[in-house]
Amino acid sequence: MKAVAIDGPAGAGKSTISRITAKKLGFIYVDTGALYRTVGYAMDSKNVSVQDTQGVKNALKDINIELKFIDNEQRVFLNGEDVSDKIRTPKVSMLASDFSALSPVREFLFDLQRDIAKKQNVIMDGRDIGTLVLPNADIKIFLTATPEDRAKRRYNEFVEKGVPVEFDKLLEEIKQRDYNDSHRAVAPLKQADDALLVDTTGNTLEESINLLFDIISKRLGL
Ligand code: DC
């Protein structure tokens, strides 16, 4: 099996670039952020706070998360309900970042992520894929861009979907999530020693996709 690990901060274009590159390669694209978002969403629905470690552990016992690939598109199910769209709000982004700092949550999602990569060729994106989840990935990429550039992309995505958002607020949230994700004690966001750093600041989406596709296909000998 072949595995491509793509890590990096929020809004660097990981998911769009990974999805399209996976399609070109005939690989499955696994968005691990969706799993943490689903946990954040579930905890919020159950009114469990991030400070309540025992409450989180108890709640995890009642949470069943499944990933299904329908027409090669990932859908995430929480106790049988497809929550793929509900988890894409700024509120859930922050909840995901908060709850993902807890080790019981990370342990809960670990095998699920690993098992997928055992069965098929994957491009998996997240924060700790190259460092912890798939340390033997065939290629590891750390994808980044300036916070302003990333906030601009997120802003445009929301505008396209007709969701009202403020740019300054998004920028603040991106900076806050960067800080949370890279300063937590467990599995912090950091570039793996053997990962290739790719900075997409100022690139068009097409430029970034072509760049990544070239790097990955060369490394995989395709
Ligand atoms: O990639 P995303 O923005 O959908 O991720 C949401 C949050 O989930 C992110 O702020 C941190 C967390 N996350 C994580 O801790 N580890 C991963 N592999 C993926 C996401």
JSON list of C-alpha atoms and ligand atoms in Angstrom, two decimals:
[
{"chain": "A", "resi": 1, "resn": "MET", "atom": "CA", "xyz": [0.00, 0.00, 0.00]},
{"chain": "A", "resi": 2, "resn": "LYS", "atom": "CA", "xyz": [1.14, 3.55, -0.70]},
{"chain": "A", "resi": 3, "resn": "ALA", "atom": "CA", "xyz": [0.60, 6.38, 1.74]},
{"chain": "A", "resi": 4, "resn": "VAL", "atom": "CA", "xyz": [1.03, 10.12, 1.37]},
{"chain": "A", "resi": 5, "resn": "ALA", "atom": "CA", "xyz": [0.94, 12.16, 4.61]},
{"chain": "A", "resi": 6, "resn": "ILE", "atom": "CA", "xyz": [0.03, 15.83, 4.38]},
{"chain": "A", "resi": 7, "resn": "ASP", "atom": "CA", "xyz": [0.16, 17.94, 7.51]},
{"chain": "A", "resi": 8, "resn": "GLY", "atom": "CA", "xyz": [-0.04, 21.64, 8.14]},
{"chain": "A", "resi": 9, "resn": "PRO", "atom": "CA", "xyz": [-2.01, 24.44, 9.77]},
{"chain": "A", "resi": 10, "resn": "ALA", "atom": "CA", "xyz": [-5.67, 25.25, 9.15]},
{"chain": "A", "resi": 11, "resn": "GLY", "atom": "CA", "xyz": [-6.50, 26.71, 5.76]},
{"chain": "A", "resi": 12, "resn": "ALA", "atom": "CA", "xyz": [-3.24, 25.91, 3.95]},
{"chain": "A", "resi": 13, "resn": "GLY", "atom": "CA", "xyz": [-5.26, 24.22, 1.21]},
{"chain": "A", "resi": 14, "resn": "LYS", "atom": "CA", "xyz": [-4.54, 20.69, 2.45]},
{"chain": "A", "resi": 15, "resn": "SER", "atom": "CA", "xyz": [-8.01, 19.30, 1.87]},
{"chain": "A", "resi": 16, "resn": "THR", "atom": "CA", "xyz": [-8.69, 20.76, -1.58]},
{"chain": "A", "resi": 17, "resn": "ILE", "atom": "CA", "xyz": [-5.22, 19.97, -2.87]},
{"chain": "A", "resi": 18, "resn": "SER", "atom": "CA", "xyz": [-5.25, 16.46, -1.34]},
{"chain": "A", "resi": 19, "resn": "ARG", "atom": "CA", "xyz": [-8.71, 15.66, -2.67]},
{"chain": "A", "resi": 20, "resn": "ILE", "atom": "CA", "xyz": [-7.85, 16.59, -6.25]},
{"chain": "A", "resi": 21, "resn": "THR", "atom": "CA", "xyz": [-4.40, 15.00, -6.16]},
{"chain": "A", "resi": 22, "resn": "ALA", "atom": "CA", "xyz": [-5.89, 11.76, -4.76]},
{"chain": "A", "resi": 23, "resn": "LYS", "atom": "CA", "xyz": [-8.41, 11.68, -7.57]},
{"chain": "A", "resi": 24, "resn": "LYS", "atom": "CA", "xyz": [-5.64, 12.08, -10.16]},
{"chain": "A", "resi": 25, "resn": "LEU", "atom": "CA", "xyz": [-3.64, 9.26, -8.56]},
{"chain": "A", "resi": 26, "resn": "GLY", "atom": "CA", "xyz": [-6.62, 6.96, -7.93]},
{"chain": "A", "resi": 27, "resn": "PHE", "atom": "CA", "xyz": [-5.96, 7.07, -4.17]},
{"chain": "A", "resi": 28, "resn": "ILE", "atom": "CA", "xyz": [-8.49, 7.50, -1.37]},
{"chain": "A", "resi": 29, "resn": "TYR", "atom": "CA", "xyz": [-8.39, 10.93, 0.27]},
{"chain": "A", "resi": 30, "resn": "VAL", "atom": "CA", "xyz": [-8.76, 10.78, 4.06]},
{"chain": "A", "resi": 31, "resn": "ASP", "atom": "CA", "xyz": [-9.53, 14.05, 5.84]},
{"chain": "A", "resi": 32, "resn": "THR", "atom": "CA", "xyz": [-8.70, 13.32, 9.49]},
{"chain": "A", "resi": 33, "resn": "GLY", "atom": "CA", "xyz": [-9.80, 16.80, 10.61]},
{"chain": "A", "resi": 34, "resn": "ALA", "atom": "CA", "xyz": [-13.37, 15.61, 9.97]},
{"chain": "A", "resi": 35, "resn": "LEU", "atom": "CA", "xyz": [-12.93, 13.01, 12.73]},
{"chain": "A", "resi": 36, "resn": "TYR", "atom": "CA", "xyz": [-11.85, 15.60, 15.30]},
{"chain": "A", "resi": 37, "resn": "ARG", "atom": "CA", "xyz": [-14.64, 17.88, 14.14]},
{"chain": "A", "resi": 38, "resn": "THR", "atom": "CA", "xyz": [-17.14, 15.05, 14.67]},
{"chain": "A", "resi": 39, "resn": "VAL", "atom": "CA", "xyz": [-15.86, 14.50, 18.22]},
{"chain": "A", "resi": 40, "resn": "GLY", "atom": "CA", "xyz": [-16.10, 18.26, 18.93]},
{"chain": "A", "resi": 41, "resn": "TYR", "atom": "CA", "xyz": [-19.61, 18.36, 17.52]},
{"chain": "A", "resi": 42, "resn": "ALA", "atom": "CA", "xyz": [-20.67, 15.28, 19.53]},
{"chain": "A", "resi": 43, "resn": "MET", "atom": "CA", "xyz": [-19.25, 16.67, 22.79]},
{"chain": "A", "resi": 44, "resn": "ASP", "atom": "CA", "xyz": [-21.03, 19.97, 22.25]},
{"chain": "A", "resi": 45, "resn": "SER", "atom": "CA", "xyz": [-24.33, 18.16, 21.56]},
{"chain": "A", "resi": 46, "resn": "LYS", "atom": "CA", "xyz": [-23.89, 16.27, 24.83]},
{"chain": "A", "resi": 47, "resn": "ASN", "atom": "CA", "xyz": [-22.93, 19.48, 26.69]},
{"chain": "A", "resi": 48, "resn": "VAL", "atom": "CA", "xyz": [-19.58, 18.03, 27.73]},
{"chain": "A", "resi": 49, "resn": "SER", "atom": "CA", "xyz": [-16.95, 20.67, 28.40]},
{"chain": "A", "resi": 50, "resn": "VAL", "atom": "CA", "xyz": [-13.32, 20.28, 27.39]},
{"chain": "A", "resi": 51, "resn": "GLN", "atom": "CA", "xyz": [-12.23, 20.70, 31.03]},
{"chain": "A", "resi": 52, "resn": "ASP", "atom": "CA", "xyz": [-14.28, 17.71, 32.13]},
{"chain": "A", "resi": 53, "resn": "THR", "atom": "CA", "xyz": [-11.81, 14.92, 31.31]},
{"chain": "A", "resi": 54, "resn": "GLN", "atom": "CA", "xyz": [-13.91, 12.19, 32.93]},
{"chain": "A", "resi": 55, "resn": "GLY", "atom": "CA", "xyz": [-17.03, 13.44, 31.16]},
{"chain": "A", "resi": 56, "resn": "VAL", "atom": "CA", "xyz": [-15.14, 13.31, 27.85]},
{"chain": "A", "resi": 57, "resn": "LYS", "atom": "CA", "xyz": [-13.98, 9.74, 28.53]},
{"chain": "A", "resi": 58, "resn": "ASN", "atom": "CA", "xyz": [-17.53, 8.66, 29.38]},
{"chain": "A", "resi": 59, "resn": "ALA", "atom": "CA", "xyz": [-19.00, 10.39, 26.35]},
{"chain": "A", "resi": 60, "resn": "LEU", "atom": "CA", "xyz": [-16.48, 8.69, 24.04]},
{"chain": "A", "resi": 61, "resn": "LYS", "atom": "CA", "xyz": [-18.00, 5.33, 25.03]},
{"chain": "A", "resi": 62, "resn": "ASP", "atom": "CA", "xyz": [-21.27, 6.38, 23.40]},
{"chain": "A", "resi": 63, "resn": "ILE", "atom": "CA", "xyz": [-19.70, 7.76, 20.27]},
{"chain": "A", "resi": 64, "resn": "ASN", "atom": "CA", "xyz": [-19.33, 5.64, 17.17]},
{"chain": "A", "resi": 65, "resn": "ILE", "atom": "CA", "xyz": [-17.62, 7.27, 14.20]},
{"chain": "A", "resi": 66, "resn": "GLU", "atom": "CA", "xyz": [-17.38, 5.69, 10.79]},
{"chain": "A", "resi": 67, "resn": "LEU", "atom": "CA", "xyz": [-15.82, 6.93, 7.59]},
{"chain": "A", "resi": 68, "resn": "LYS", "atom": "CA", "xyz": [-17.43, 5.82, 4.35]},
{"chain": "A", "resi": 69, "resn": "PHE", "atom": "CA", "xyz": [-16.15, 6.50, 0.88]},
{"chain": "A", "resi": 70, "resn": "ILE", "atom": "CA", "xyz": [-19.07, 7.08, -1.43]},
{"chain": "A", "resi": 71, "resn": "ASP", "atom": "CA", "xyz": [-18.00, 7.61, -5.07]},
{"chain": "A", "resi": 72, "resn": "ASN", "atom": "CA", "xyz": [-14.52, 8.13, -3.57]},
{"chain": "A", "resi": 73, "resn": "GLU", "atom": "CA", "xyz": [-15.80, 11.06, -1.47]},
{"chain": "A", "resi": 74, "resn": "GLN", "atom": "CA", "xyz": [-15.38, 10.78, 2.27]},
{"chain": "A", "resi": 75, "resn": "ARG", "atom": "CA", "xyz": [-18.50, 10.99, 4.42]},
{"chain": "A", "resi": 76, "resn": "VAL", "atom": "CA", "xyz": [-18.37, 10.87, 8.19]},
{"chain": "A", "resi": 77, "resn": "PHE", "atom": "CA", "xyz": [-21.06, 9.21, 10.29]},
{"chain": "A", "resi": 78, "resn": "LEU", "atom": "CA", "xyz": [-21.74, 9.86, 13.95]},
{"chain": "A", "resi": 79, "resn": "ASN", "atom": "CA", "xyz": [-23.79, 7.03, 15.48]},
{"chain": "A", "resi": 80, "resn": "GLY", "atom": "CA", "xyz": [-25.22, 6.30, 12.05]},
{"chain": "A", "resi": 81, "resn": "GLU", "atom": "CA", "xyz": [-26.00, 9.92, 11.10]},
{"chain": "A", "resi": 82, "resn": "ASP", "atom": "CA", "xyz": [-24.12, 11.57, 8.23]},
{"chain": "A", "resi": 83, "resn": "VAL", "atom": "CA", "xyz": [-22.71, 14.74, 9.85]},
{"chain": "A", "resi": 84, "resn": "SER", "atom": "CA", "xyz": [-20.27, 15.63, 7.04]},
{"chain": "A", "resi": 85, "resn": "ASP", "atom": "CA", "xyz": [-21.91, 18.99, 6.37]},
{"chain": "A", "resi": 86, "resn": "LYS", "atom": "CA", "xyz": [-22.85, 19.93, 9.93]},
{"chain": "A", "resi": 87, "resn": "ILE", "atom": "CA", "xyz": [-19.22, 19.86, 11.08]},
{"chain": "A", "resi": 88, "resn": "ARG", "atom": "CA", "xyz": [-18.07, 22.59, 8.67]},
{"chain": "A", "resi": 89, "resn": "THR", "atom": "CA", "xyz": [-18.84, 25.64, 10.82]},
{"chain": "A", "resi": 90, "resn": "PRO", "atom": "CA", "xyz": [-16.38, 28.03, 12.53]},
{"chain": "A", "resi": 91, "resn": "LYS", "atom": "CA", "xyz": [-17.85, 26.94, 15.88]},
{"chain": "A", "resi": 92, "resn": "VAL", "atom": "CA", "xyz": [-17.09, 23.28, 15.22]},
{"chain": "A", "resi": 93, "resn": "SER", "atom": "CA", "xyz": [-13.57, 24.23, 13.96]},
{"chain": "A", "resi": 94, "resn": "MET", "atom": "CA", "xyz": [-12.77, 25.65, 17.37]},
{"chain": "A", "resi": 95, "resn": "LEU", "atom": "CA", "xyz": [-14.42, 22.77, 19.25]},
{"chain": "A", "resi": 96, "resn": "ALA", "atom": "CA", "xyz": [-12.35, 20.32, 17.17]},
{"chain": "A", "resi": 97, "resn": "SER", "atom": "CA", "xyz": [-9.17, 22.19, 17.99]},
{"chain": "A", "resi": 98, "resn": "ASP", "atom": "CA", "xyz": [-10.03, 22.24, 21.71]},
{"chain": "A", "resi": 99, "resn": "PHE", "atom": "CA", "xyz": [-11.04, 18.58, 22.08]},
{"chain": "A", "resi": 100, "resn": "SER", "atom": "CA", "xyz": [-8.21, 17.35, 19.83]},
{"chain": "A", "resi": 101, "resn": "ALA", "atom": "CA", "xyz": [-5.73, 18.43, 22.54]},
{"chain": "A", "resi": 102, "resn": "LEU", "atom": "CA", "xyz": [-6.98, 15.64, 24.83]},
{"chain": "A", "resi": 103, "resn": "SER", "atom": "CA", "xyz": [-5.16, 12.31, 24.67]},
{"chain": "A", "resi": 104, "resn": "PRO", "atom": "CA", "xyz": [-8.28, 10.14, 25.20]},
{"chain": "A", "resi": 105, "resn": "VAL", "atom": "CA", "xyz": [-9.72, 11.77, 22.07]},
{"chain": "A", "resi": 106, "resn": "ARG", "atom": "CA", "xyz": [-6.54, 11.18, 20.06]},
{"chain": "A", "resi": 107, "resn": "GLU", "atom": "CA", "xyz": [-6.32, 7.56, 21.22]},
{"chain": "A", "resi": 108, "resn": "PHE", "atom": "CA", "xyz": [-9.97, 7.05, 20.33]},
{"chain": "A", "resi": 109, "resn": "LEU", "atom": "CA", "xyz": [-9.32, 8.10, 16.70]},
{"chain": "A", "resi": 110, "resn": "PHE", "atom": "CA", "xyz": [-5.89, 6.59, 16.20]},
{"chain": "A", "resi": 111, "resn": "ASP", "atom": "CA", "xyz": [-6.72, 3.04, 15.02]},
{"chain": "A", "resi": 112, "resn": "LEU", "atom": "CA", "xyz": [-9.52, 4.26, 12.79]},
{"chain": "A", "resi": 113, "resn": "GLN", "atom": "CA", "xyz": [-7.02, 6.38, 10.85]},
{"chain": "A", "resi": 114, "resn": "ARG", "atom": "CA", "xyz": [-4.31, 3.72, 10.73]},
{"chain": "A", "resi": 115, "resn": "ASP", "atom": "CA", "xyz": [-6.63, 0.93, 9.63]},
{"chain": "A", "resi": 116, "resn": "ILE", "atom": "CA", "xyz": [-7.79, 2.85, 6.57]},
{"chain": "A", "resi": 117, "resn": "ALA", "atom": "CA", "xyz": [-4.22, 3.19, 5.33]},
{"chain": "A", "resi": 118, "resn": "LYS", "atom": "CA", "xyz": [-3.63, -0.55, 5.76]},
{"chain": "A", "resi": 119, "resn": "LYS", "atom": "CA", "xyz": [-6.34, -1.42, 3.27]},
{"chain": "A", "resi": 120, "resn": "GLN", "atom": "CA", "xyz": [-5.90, 1.13, 0.48]},
{"chain": "A", "resi": 121, "resn": "ASN", "atom": "CA", "xyz": [-3.60, 3.67, -1.10]},
{"chain": "A", "resi": 122, "resn": "VAL", "atom": "CA", "xyz": [-4.24, 6.94, 0.68]},
{"chain": "A", "resi": 123, "resn": "ILE", "atom": "CA", "xyz": [-3.50, 10.61, 0.83]},
{"chain": "A", "resi": 124, "resn": "MET", "atom": "CA", "xyz": [-4.22, 11.43, 4.45]},
{"chain": "A", "resi": 125, "resn": "ASP", "atom": "CA", "xyz": [-4.23, 14.96, 5.78]},
{"chain": "A", "resi": 126, "resn": "GLY", "atom": "CA", "xyz": [-4.17, 16.31, 9.32]},
{"chain": "A", "resi": 127, "resn": "ARG", "atom": "CA", "xyz": [-1.74, 17.60, 11.93]},
{"chain": "A", "resi": 128, "resn": "ASP", "atom": "CA", "xyz": [0.13, 14.49, 13.11]},
{"chain": "A", "resi": 129, "resn": "ILE", "atom": "CA", "xyz": [-0.09, 12.13, 10.14]},
{"chain": "A", "resi": 130, "resn": "GLY", "atom": "CA", "xyz": [3.60, 12.18, 9.19]},
{"chain": "A", "resi": 131, "resn": "THR", "atom": "CA", "xyz": [4.78, 12.33, 12.80]},
{"chain": "A", "resi": 132, "resn": "LEU", "atom": "CA", "xyz": [2.51, 9.76, 14.51]},
{"chain": "A", "resi": 133, "resn": "VAL", "atom": "CA", "xyz": [-0.31, 8.18, 12.52]},
{"chain": "A", "resi": 134, "resn": "LEU", "atom": "CA", "xyz": [1.68, 7.10, 9.44]},
{"chain": "A", "resi": 135, "resn": "PRO", "atom": "CA", "xyz": [5.34, 7.52, 10.39]},
{"chain": "A", "resi": 136, "resn": "ASN", "atom": "CA", "xyz": [6.33, 5.17, 7.53]},
{"chain": "A", "resi": 137, "resn": "ALA", "atom": "CA", "xyz": [4.41, 7.07, 4.84]},
{"chain": "A", "resi": 138, "resn": "ASP", "atom": "CA", "xyz": [6.06, 6.95, 1.40]},
{"chain": "A", "resi": 139, "resn": "ILE", "atom": "CA", "xyz": [6.08, 10.73, 1.26]},
{"chain": "A", "resi": 140, "resn": "LYS", "atom": "CA", "xyz": [5.42, 13.39, 3.87]},
{"chain": "A", "resi": 141, "resn": "ILE", "atom": "CA", "xyz": [4.55, 16.96, 3.06]},
{"chain": "A", "resi": 142, "resn": "PHE", "atom": "CA", "xyz": [4.16, 19.90, 5.42]},
{"chain": "A", "resi": 143, "resn": "LEU", "atom": "CA", "xyz": [1.90, 22.35, 3.65]},
{"chain": "A", "resi": 144, "resn": "THR", "atom": "CA", "xyz": [1.74, 25.90, 4.91]},
{"chain": "A", "resi": 145, "resn": "ALA", "atom": "CA", "xyz": [1.02, 29.53, 3.97]},
{"chain": "A", "resi": 146, "resn": "THR", "atom": "CA", "xyz": [0.85, 32.82, 5.86]},
{"chain": "A", "resi": 147, "resn": "PRO", "atom": "CA", "xyz": [-2.14, 33.24, 8.25]},
{"chain": "A", "resi": 148, "resn": "GLU", "atom": "CA", "xyz": [-3.47, 36.10, 6.08]},
{"chain": "A", "resi": 149, "resn": "ASP", "atom": "CA", "xyz": [-3.37, 33.99, 2.94]},
{"chain": "A", "resi": 150, "resn": "ARG", "atom": "CA", "xyz": [-5.10, 31.10, 4.72]},
{"chain": "A", "resi": 151, "resn": "ALA", "atom": "CA", "xyz": [-7.78, 33.33, 6.22]},
{"chain": "A", "resi": 152, "resn": "LYS", "atom": "CA", "xyz": [-8.44, 34.79, 2.76]},
{"chain": "A", "resi": 153, "resn": "ARG", "atom": "CA", "xyz": [-9.01, 31.30, 1.33]},
{"chain": "A", "resi": 154, "resn": "ARG", "atom": "CA", "xyz": [-11.35, 30.30, 4.15]},
{"chain": "A", "resi": 155, "resn": "TYR", "atom": "CA", "xyz": [-13.19, 33.61, 3.70]},
{"chain": "A", "resi": 156, "resn": "ASN", "atom": "CA", "xyz": [-13.68, 32.95, -0.01]},
{"chain": "A", "resi": 157, "resn": "GLU", "atom": "CA", "xyz": [-14.92, 29.41, 0.67]},
{"chain": "A", "resi": 158, "resn": "PHE", "atom": "CA", "xyz": [-17.59, 30.67, 3.08]},
{"chain": "A", "resi": 159, "resn": "VAL", "atom": "CA", "xyz": [-18.62, 33.48, 0.71]},
{"chain": "A", "resi": 160, "resn": "GLU", "atom": "CA", "xyz": [-18.99, 30.95, -2.12]},
{"chain": "A", "resi": 161, "resn": "LYS", "atom": "CA", "xyz": [-21.27, 28.85, 0.07]},
{"chain": "A", "resi": 162, "resn": "GLY", "atom": "CA", "xyz": [-23.27, 31.97, 0.98]},
{"chain": "A", "resi": 163, "resn": "VAL", "atom": "CA", "xyz": [-22.26, 31.77, 4.66]},
{"chain": "A", "resi": 164, "resn": "PRO", "atom": "CA", "xyz": [-21.81, 35.25, 6.21]},
{"chain": "A", "resi": 165, "resn": "VAL", "atom": "CA", "xyz": [-18.43, 35.64, 7.97]},
{"chain": "A", "resi": 166, "resn": "GLU", "atom": "CA", "xyz": [-16.07, 38.47, 8.92]},
{"chain": "A", "resi": 167, "resn": "PHE", "atom": "CA", "xyz": [-12.54, 38.33, 7.58]},
{"chain": "A", "resi": 168, "resn": "ASP", "atom": "CA", "xyz": [-10.93, 39.70, 10.76]},
{"chain": "A", "resi": 169, "resn": "LYS", "atom": "CA", "xyz": [-12.73, 37.15, 12.87]},
{"chain": "A", "resi": 170, "resn": "LEU", "atom": "CA", "xyz": [-11.60, 34.30, 10.61]},
{"chain": "A", "resi": 171, "resn": "LEU", "atom": "CA", "xyz": [-8.00, 35.55, 10.77]},
{"chain": "A", "resi": 172, "resn": "GLU", "atom": "CA", "xyz": [-8.18, 35.68, 14.55]},
{"chain": "A", "resi": 173, "resn": "GLU", "atom": "CA", "xyz": [-9.60, 32.15, 14.67]},
{"chain": "A", "resi": 174, "resn": "ILE", "atom": "CA", "xyz": [-6.90, 30.83, 12.34]},
{"chain": "A", "resi": 175, "resn": "LYS", "atom": "CA", "xyz": [-4.19, 32.36, 14.54]},
{"chain": "A", "resi": 176, "resn": "GLN", "atom": "CA", "xyz": [-5.81, 30.99, 17.66]},
{"chain": "A", "resi": 177, "resn": "ARG", "atom": "CA", "xyz": [-6.10, 27.49, 16.17]},
{"chain": "A", "resi": 178, "resn": "ASP", "atom": "CA", "xyz": [-2.47, 27.62, 14.96]},
{"chain": "A", "resi": 179, "resn": "TYR", "atom": "CA", "xyz": [-1.44, 28.44, 18.49]},
{"chain": "A", "resi": 180, "resn": "ASN", "atom": "CA", "xyz": [-3.63, 25.72, 20.07]},
{"chain": "A", "resi": 181, "resn": "ASP", "atom": "CA", "xyz": [-2.66, 23.05, 17.56]},
{"chain": "A", "resi": 182, "resn": "SER", "atom": "CA", "xyz": [1.07, 23.67, 17.79]},
{"chain": "A", "resi": 183, "resn": "HIS", "atom": "CA", "xyz": [1.37, 24.30, 21.53]},
{"chain": "A", "resi": 184, "resn": "ARG", "atom": "CA", "xyz": [-0.60, 21.38, 22.93]},
{"chain": "A", "resi": 185, "resn": "ALA", "atom": "CA", "xyz": [1.26, 18.72, 24.90]},
{"chain": "A", "resi": 186, "resn": "VAL", "atom": "CA", "xyz": [-0.06, 15.74, 22.93]},
{"chain": "A", "resi": 187, "resn": "ALA", "atom": "CA", "xyz": [0.66, 15.35, 19.21]},
{"chain": "A", "resi": 188, "resn": "PRO", "atom": "CA", "xyz": [1.31, 19.02, 18.50]},
{"chain": "A", "resi": 189, "resn": "LEU", "atom": "CA", "xyz": [1.34, 20.25, 14.93]},
{"chain": "A", "resi": 190, "resn": "LYS", "atom": "CA", "xyz": [4.93, 20.16, 13.75]},
{"chain": "A", "resi": 191, "resn": "GLN", "atom": "CA", "xyz": [6.82, 19.30, 10.63]},
{"chain": "A", "resi": 192, "resn": "ALA", "atom": "CA", "xyz": [8.18, 15.72, 10.64]},
{"chain": "A", "resi": 193, "resn": "ASP", "atom": "CA", "xyz": [11.98, 15.61, 10.25]},
{"chain": "A", "resi": 194, "resn": "ASP", "atom": "CA", "xyz": [11.65, 13.84, 6.92]},
{"chain": "A", "resi": 195, "resn": "ALA", "atom": "CA", "xyz": [8.76, 15.96, 5.59]},
{"chain": "A", "resi": 196, "resn": "LEU", "atom": "CA", "xyz": [9.09, 18.28, 2.64]},
{"chain": "A", "resi": 197, "resn": "LEU", "atom": "CA", "xyz": [8.07, 21.87, 3.38]},
{"chain": "A", "resi": 198, "resn": "VAL", "atom": "CA", "xyz": [5.76, 23.38, 0.77]},
{"chain": "A", "resi": 199, "resn": "ASP", "atom": "CA", "xyz": [4.66, 27.00, 1.18]},
{"chain": "A", "resi": 200, "resn": "THR", "atom": "CA", "xyz": [1.64, 27.87, -0.97]},
{"chain": "A", "resi": 201, "resn": "THR", "atom": "CA", "xyz": [1.51, 31.60, -0.12]},
{"chain": "A", "resi": 202, "resn": "GLY", "atom": "CA", "xyz": [0.52, 33.56, -3.21]},
{"chain": "A", "resi": 203, "resn": "ASN", "atom": "CA", "xyz": [-0.07, 30.44, -5.35]},
{"chain": "A", "resi": 204, "resn": "THR", "atom": "CA", "xyz": [-3.27, 29.86, -7.22]},
{"chain": "A", "resi": 205, "resn": "LEU", "atom": "CA", "xyz": [-5.00, 26.61, -6.33]},
{"chain": "A", "resi": 206, "resn": "GLU", "atom": "CA", "xyz": [-4.02, 25.21, -9.72]},
{"chain": "A", "resi": 207, "resn": "GLU", "atom": "CA", "xyz": [-0.35, 26.03, -9.14]},
{"chain": "A", "resi": 208, "resn": "SER", "atom": "CA", "xyz": [-0.38, 24.31, -5.76]},
{"chain": "A", "resi": 209, "resn": "ILE", "atom": "CA", "xyz": [-2.14, 21.23, -7.14]},
{"chain": "A", "resi": 210, "resn": "ASN", "atom": "CA", "xyz": [0.34, 20.90, -10.00]},
{"chain": "A", "resi": 211, "resn": "LEU", "atom": "CA", "xyz": [3.27, 21.37, -7.65]},
{"chain": "A", "resi": 212, "resn": "LEU", "atom": "CA", "xyz": [2.06, 18.72, -5.21]},
{"chain": "A", "resi": 213, "resn": "PHE", "atom": "CA", "xyz": [1.08, 16.29, -7.95]},
{"chain": "A", "resi": 214, "resn": "ASP", "atom": "CA", "xyz": [4.57, 16.54, -9.48]},
{"chain": "A", "resi": 215, "resn": "ILE", "atom": "CA", "xyz": [6.31, 16.07, -6.14]},
{"chain": "A", "resi": 216, "resn": "ILE", "atom": "CA", "xyz": [4.14, 13.09, -5.14]},
{"chain": "A", "resi": 217, "resn": "SER", "atom": "CA", "xyz": [4.12, 11.27, -8.46]},
{"chain": "A", "resi": 218, "resn": "LYS", "atom": "CA", "xyz": [7.90, 11.61, -8.79]},
{"chain": "A", "resi": 219, "resn": "ARG", "atom": "CA", "xyz": [8.48, 10.27, -5.28]},
{"chain": "A", "resi": 220, "resn": "LEU", "atom": "CA", "xyz": [6.09, 7.36, -5.81]},
{"chain": "A", "resi": 221, "resn": "GLY", "atom": "CA", "xyz": [7.70, 6.60, -9.16]},
{"chain": "A", "resi": 222, "resn": "LEU", "atom": "CA", "xyz": [4.42, 7.00, -11.06]},
{"chain": "B", "resi": 1, "resn": "DC", "atom": "O1", "xyz": [-8.13, 20.11, 9.36]},
{"chain": "B", "resi": 1, "resn": "DC", "atom": "P1", "xyz": [-9.30, 20.75, 10.13]},
{"chain": "B", "resi": 1, "resn": "DC", "atom": "O2", "xyz": [-9.25, 22.23, 10.15]},
{"chain": "B", "resi": 1, "resn": "DC", "atom": "O3", "xyz": [-10.62, 20.21, 9.69]},
{"chain": "B", "resi": 1, "resn": "DC", "atom": "O4", "xyz": [-9.07, 20.23, 11.66]},
{"chain": "B", "resi": 1, "resn": "DC", "atom": "C1", "xyz": [-9.88, 20.65, 12.73]},
{"chain": "B", "resi": 1, "resn": "DC", "atom": "C2", "xyz": [-9.10, 20.56, 14.03]},
{"chain": "B", "resi": 1, "resn": "DC", "atom": "O5", "xyz": [-8.86, 19.18, 14.35]},
{"chain": "B", "resi": 1, "resn": "DC", "atom": "C3", "xyz": [-7.72, 21.22, 14.02]},
{"chain": "B", "resi": 1, "resn": "DC", "atom": "O6", "xyz": [-7.78, 22.56, 14.49]},
{"chain": "B", "resi": 1, "resn": "DC", "atom": "C4", "xyz": [-6.88, 20.34, 14.93]},
{"chain": "B", "resi": 1, "resn": "DC", "atom": "C5", "xyz": [-7.56, 19.01, 14.91]},
{"chain": "B", "resi": 1, "resn": "DC", "atom": "N1", "xyz": [-6.83, 17.98, 14.17]},
{"chain": "B", "resi": 1, "resn": "DC", "atom": "C6", "xyz": [-5.85, 17.30, 14.85]},
{"chain": "B", "resi": 1, "resn": "DC", "atom": "O7", "xyz": [-5.56, 17.63, 16.00]},
{"chain": "B", "resi": 1, "resn": "DC", "atom": "N2", "xyz": [-5.19, 16.28, 14.24]},
{"chain": "B", "resi": 1, "resn": "DC", "atom": "C7", "xyz": [-5.47, 15.93, 12.98]},
{"chain": "B", "resi": 1, "resn": "DC", "atom": "N3", "xyz": [-4.83, 14.90, 12.41]},
{"chain": "B", "resi": 1, "resn": "DC", "atom": "C8", "xyz": [-6.47, 16.63, 12.26]},
{"chain": "B", "resi": 1, "resn": "DC", "atom": "C9", "xyz": [-7.12, 17.67, 12.88]}
]
